[in-house]
Coordinates of C-alpha atoms and ligand atoms in Angstrom, one line a residue:
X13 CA -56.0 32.4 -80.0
X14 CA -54.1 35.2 -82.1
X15 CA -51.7 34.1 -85.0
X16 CA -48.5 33.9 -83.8
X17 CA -45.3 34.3 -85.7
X18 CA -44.8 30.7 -84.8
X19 CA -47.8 29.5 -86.4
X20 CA -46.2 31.4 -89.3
X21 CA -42.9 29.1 -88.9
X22 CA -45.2 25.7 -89.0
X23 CA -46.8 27.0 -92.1
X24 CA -44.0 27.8 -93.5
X25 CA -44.9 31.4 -94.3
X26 CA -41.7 33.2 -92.7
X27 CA -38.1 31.2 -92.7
X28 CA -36.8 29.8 -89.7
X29 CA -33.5 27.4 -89.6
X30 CA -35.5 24.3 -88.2
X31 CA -33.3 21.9 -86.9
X32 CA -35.8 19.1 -86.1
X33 CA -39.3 18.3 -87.0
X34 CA -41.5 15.0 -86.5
X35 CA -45.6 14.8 -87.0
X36 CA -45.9 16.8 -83.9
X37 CA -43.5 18.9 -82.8
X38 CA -40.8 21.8 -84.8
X39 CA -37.7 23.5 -83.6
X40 CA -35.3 25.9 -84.9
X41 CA -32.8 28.1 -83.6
X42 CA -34.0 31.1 -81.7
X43 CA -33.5 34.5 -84.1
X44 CA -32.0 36.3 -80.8
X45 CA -29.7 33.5 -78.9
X46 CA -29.1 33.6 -75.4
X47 CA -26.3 30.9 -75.2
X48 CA -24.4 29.9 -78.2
X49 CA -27.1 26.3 -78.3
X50 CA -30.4 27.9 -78.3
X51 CA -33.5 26.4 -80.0
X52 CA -37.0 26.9 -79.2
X53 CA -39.3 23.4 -79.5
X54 CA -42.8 24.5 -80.4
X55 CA -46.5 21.8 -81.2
X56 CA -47.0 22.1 -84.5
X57 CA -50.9 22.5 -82.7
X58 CA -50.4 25.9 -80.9
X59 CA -51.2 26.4 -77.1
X60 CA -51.0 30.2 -76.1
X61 CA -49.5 29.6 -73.1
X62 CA -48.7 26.6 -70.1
X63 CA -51.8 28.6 -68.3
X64 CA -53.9 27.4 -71.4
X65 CA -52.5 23.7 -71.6
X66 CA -55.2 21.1 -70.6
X67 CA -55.0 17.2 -69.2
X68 CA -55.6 16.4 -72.9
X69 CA -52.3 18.4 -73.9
X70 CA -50.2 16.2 -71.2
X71 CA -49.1 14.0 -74.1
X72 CA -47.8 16.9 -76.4
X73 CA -46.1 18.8 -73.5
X74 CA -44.2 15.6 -72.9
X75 CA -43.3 15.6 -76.6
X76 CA -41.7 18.8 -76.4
X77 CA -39.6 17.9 -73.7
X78 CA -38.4 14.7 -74.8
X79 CA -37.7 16.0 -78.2
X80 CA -35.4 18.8 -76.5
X81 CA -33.5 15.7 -74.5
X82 CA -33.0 13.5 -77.6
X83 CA -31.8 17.0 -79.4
X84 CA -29.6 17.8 -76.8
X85 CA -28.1 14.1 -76.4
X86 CA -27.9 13.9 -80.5
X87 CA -25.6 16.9 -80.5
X88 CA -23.9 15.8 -77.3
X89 CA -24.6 18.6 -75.0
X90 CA -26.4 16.3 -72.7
X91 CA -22.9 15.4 -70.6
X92 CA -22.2 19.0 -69.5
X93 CA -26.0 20.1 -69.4
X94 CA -28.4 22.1 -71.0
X95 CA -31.8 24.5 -69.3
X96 CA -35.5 24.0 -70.7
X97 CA -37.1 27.2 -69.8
X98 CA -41.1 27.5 -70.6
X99 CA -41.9 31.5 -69.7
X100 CA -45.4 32.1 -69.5
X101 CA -47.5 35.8 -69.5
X102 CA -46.0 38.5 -68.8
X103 CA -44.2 38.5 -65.5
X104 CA -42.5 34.8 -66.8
X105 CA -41.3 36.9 -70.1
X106 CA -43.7 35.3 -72.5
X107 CA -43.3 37.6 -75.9
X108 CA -44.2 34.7 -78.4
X109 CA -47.8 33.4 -77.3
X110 CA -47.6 29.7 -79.1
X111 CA -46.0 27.7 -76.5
X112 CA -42.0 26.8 -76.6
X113 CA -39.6 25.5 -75.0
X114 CA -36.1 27.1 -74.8
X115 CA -33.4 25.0 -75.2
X116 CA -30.3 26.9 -73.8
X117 CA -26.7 25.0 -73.5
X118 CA -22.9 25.5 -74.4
X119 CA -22.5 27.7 -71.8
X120 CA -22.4 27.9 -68.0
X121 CA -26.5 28.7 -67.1
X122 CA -26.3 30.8 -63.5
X123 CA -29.3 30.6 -60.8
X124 CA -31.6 32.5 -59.9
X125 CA -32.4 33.5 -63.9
X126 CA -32.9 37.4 -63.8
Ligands
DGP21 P1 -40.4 34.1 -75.1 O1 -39.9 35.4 -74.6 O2 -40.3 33.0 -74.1 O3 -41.8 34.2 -75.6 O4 -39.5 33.7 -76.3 C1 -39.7 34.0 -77.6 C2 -38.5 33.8 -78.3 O5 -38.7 33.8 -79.7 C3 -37.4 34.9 -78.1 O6 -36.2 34.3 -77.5 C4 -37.1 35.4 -79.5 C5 -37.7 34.3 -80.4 N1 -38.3 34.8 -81.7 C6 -39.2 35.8 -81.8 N2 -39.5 36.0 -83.1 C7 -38.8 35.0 -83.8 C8 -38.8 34.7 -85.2 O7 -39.4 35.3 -86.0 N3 -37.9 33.7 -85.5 C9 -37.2 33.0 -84.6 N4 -36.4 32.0 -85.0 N5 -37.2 33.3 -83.2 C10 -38.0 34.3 -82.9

């Protein structure tokens, strides 16, 4: 795959405010917020897309996820909620090919998303 801005992020090349980090997994707040919570959980490993994710990415995916919950909880937006969005290609809104998860809370989310 393409270098991503992302893979910039994990390298440290370009600054980012990164809220959490383990051996795995970084996030940091998203540069153009869609709620007034909204952090995007990337593998430090990058994966292009969830089309490109593999049985032996299962474990990572999970990571990502379960970072995002313990996030959430830590700051205590679990109780009201929080959305985990993964967009993928182009009809899903996928502008960032590394993989992420958006973390979106501190506001009312509405359904269907546009
Ligand atoms: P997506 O559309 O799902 O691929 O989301 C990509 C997100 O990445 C979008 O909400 C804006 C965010 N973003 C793009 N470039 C940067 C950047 O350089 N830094 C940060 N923090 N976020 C970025």
């Amino acid at each position: 795959m393409t270098d991503t801005i992302f893979a910039k992020i994990v390298r440290r090349e370009i600054p980012a405010d990164i809220v959490y980090e383990d051996d795995d997994v970084l996030a940091f707040r998203d540069l153009n917020p869609q709620a007034p919570v909204h952090v995007l959980f990337i593998p430090k490993r990058p994966i292009a897309t969830l089309d490109d994710a593999s049985p032996g990415d299962a474990e990572l995916l999970g990571k990502l996820l379960l970072a995002a919950a313990a996030y959430a909880r830590a700051q205590g937006l679990a109780k009201d909620g929080y959305r985990t969005v993964v967009n993928t290609n182009t009809h899903g809104g996928q502008t960032v090919f590394h993989i992420h998860v958006h973390l979106l809370a501190g506001r009312q989310m509405h359904w269907p998303p546009g």
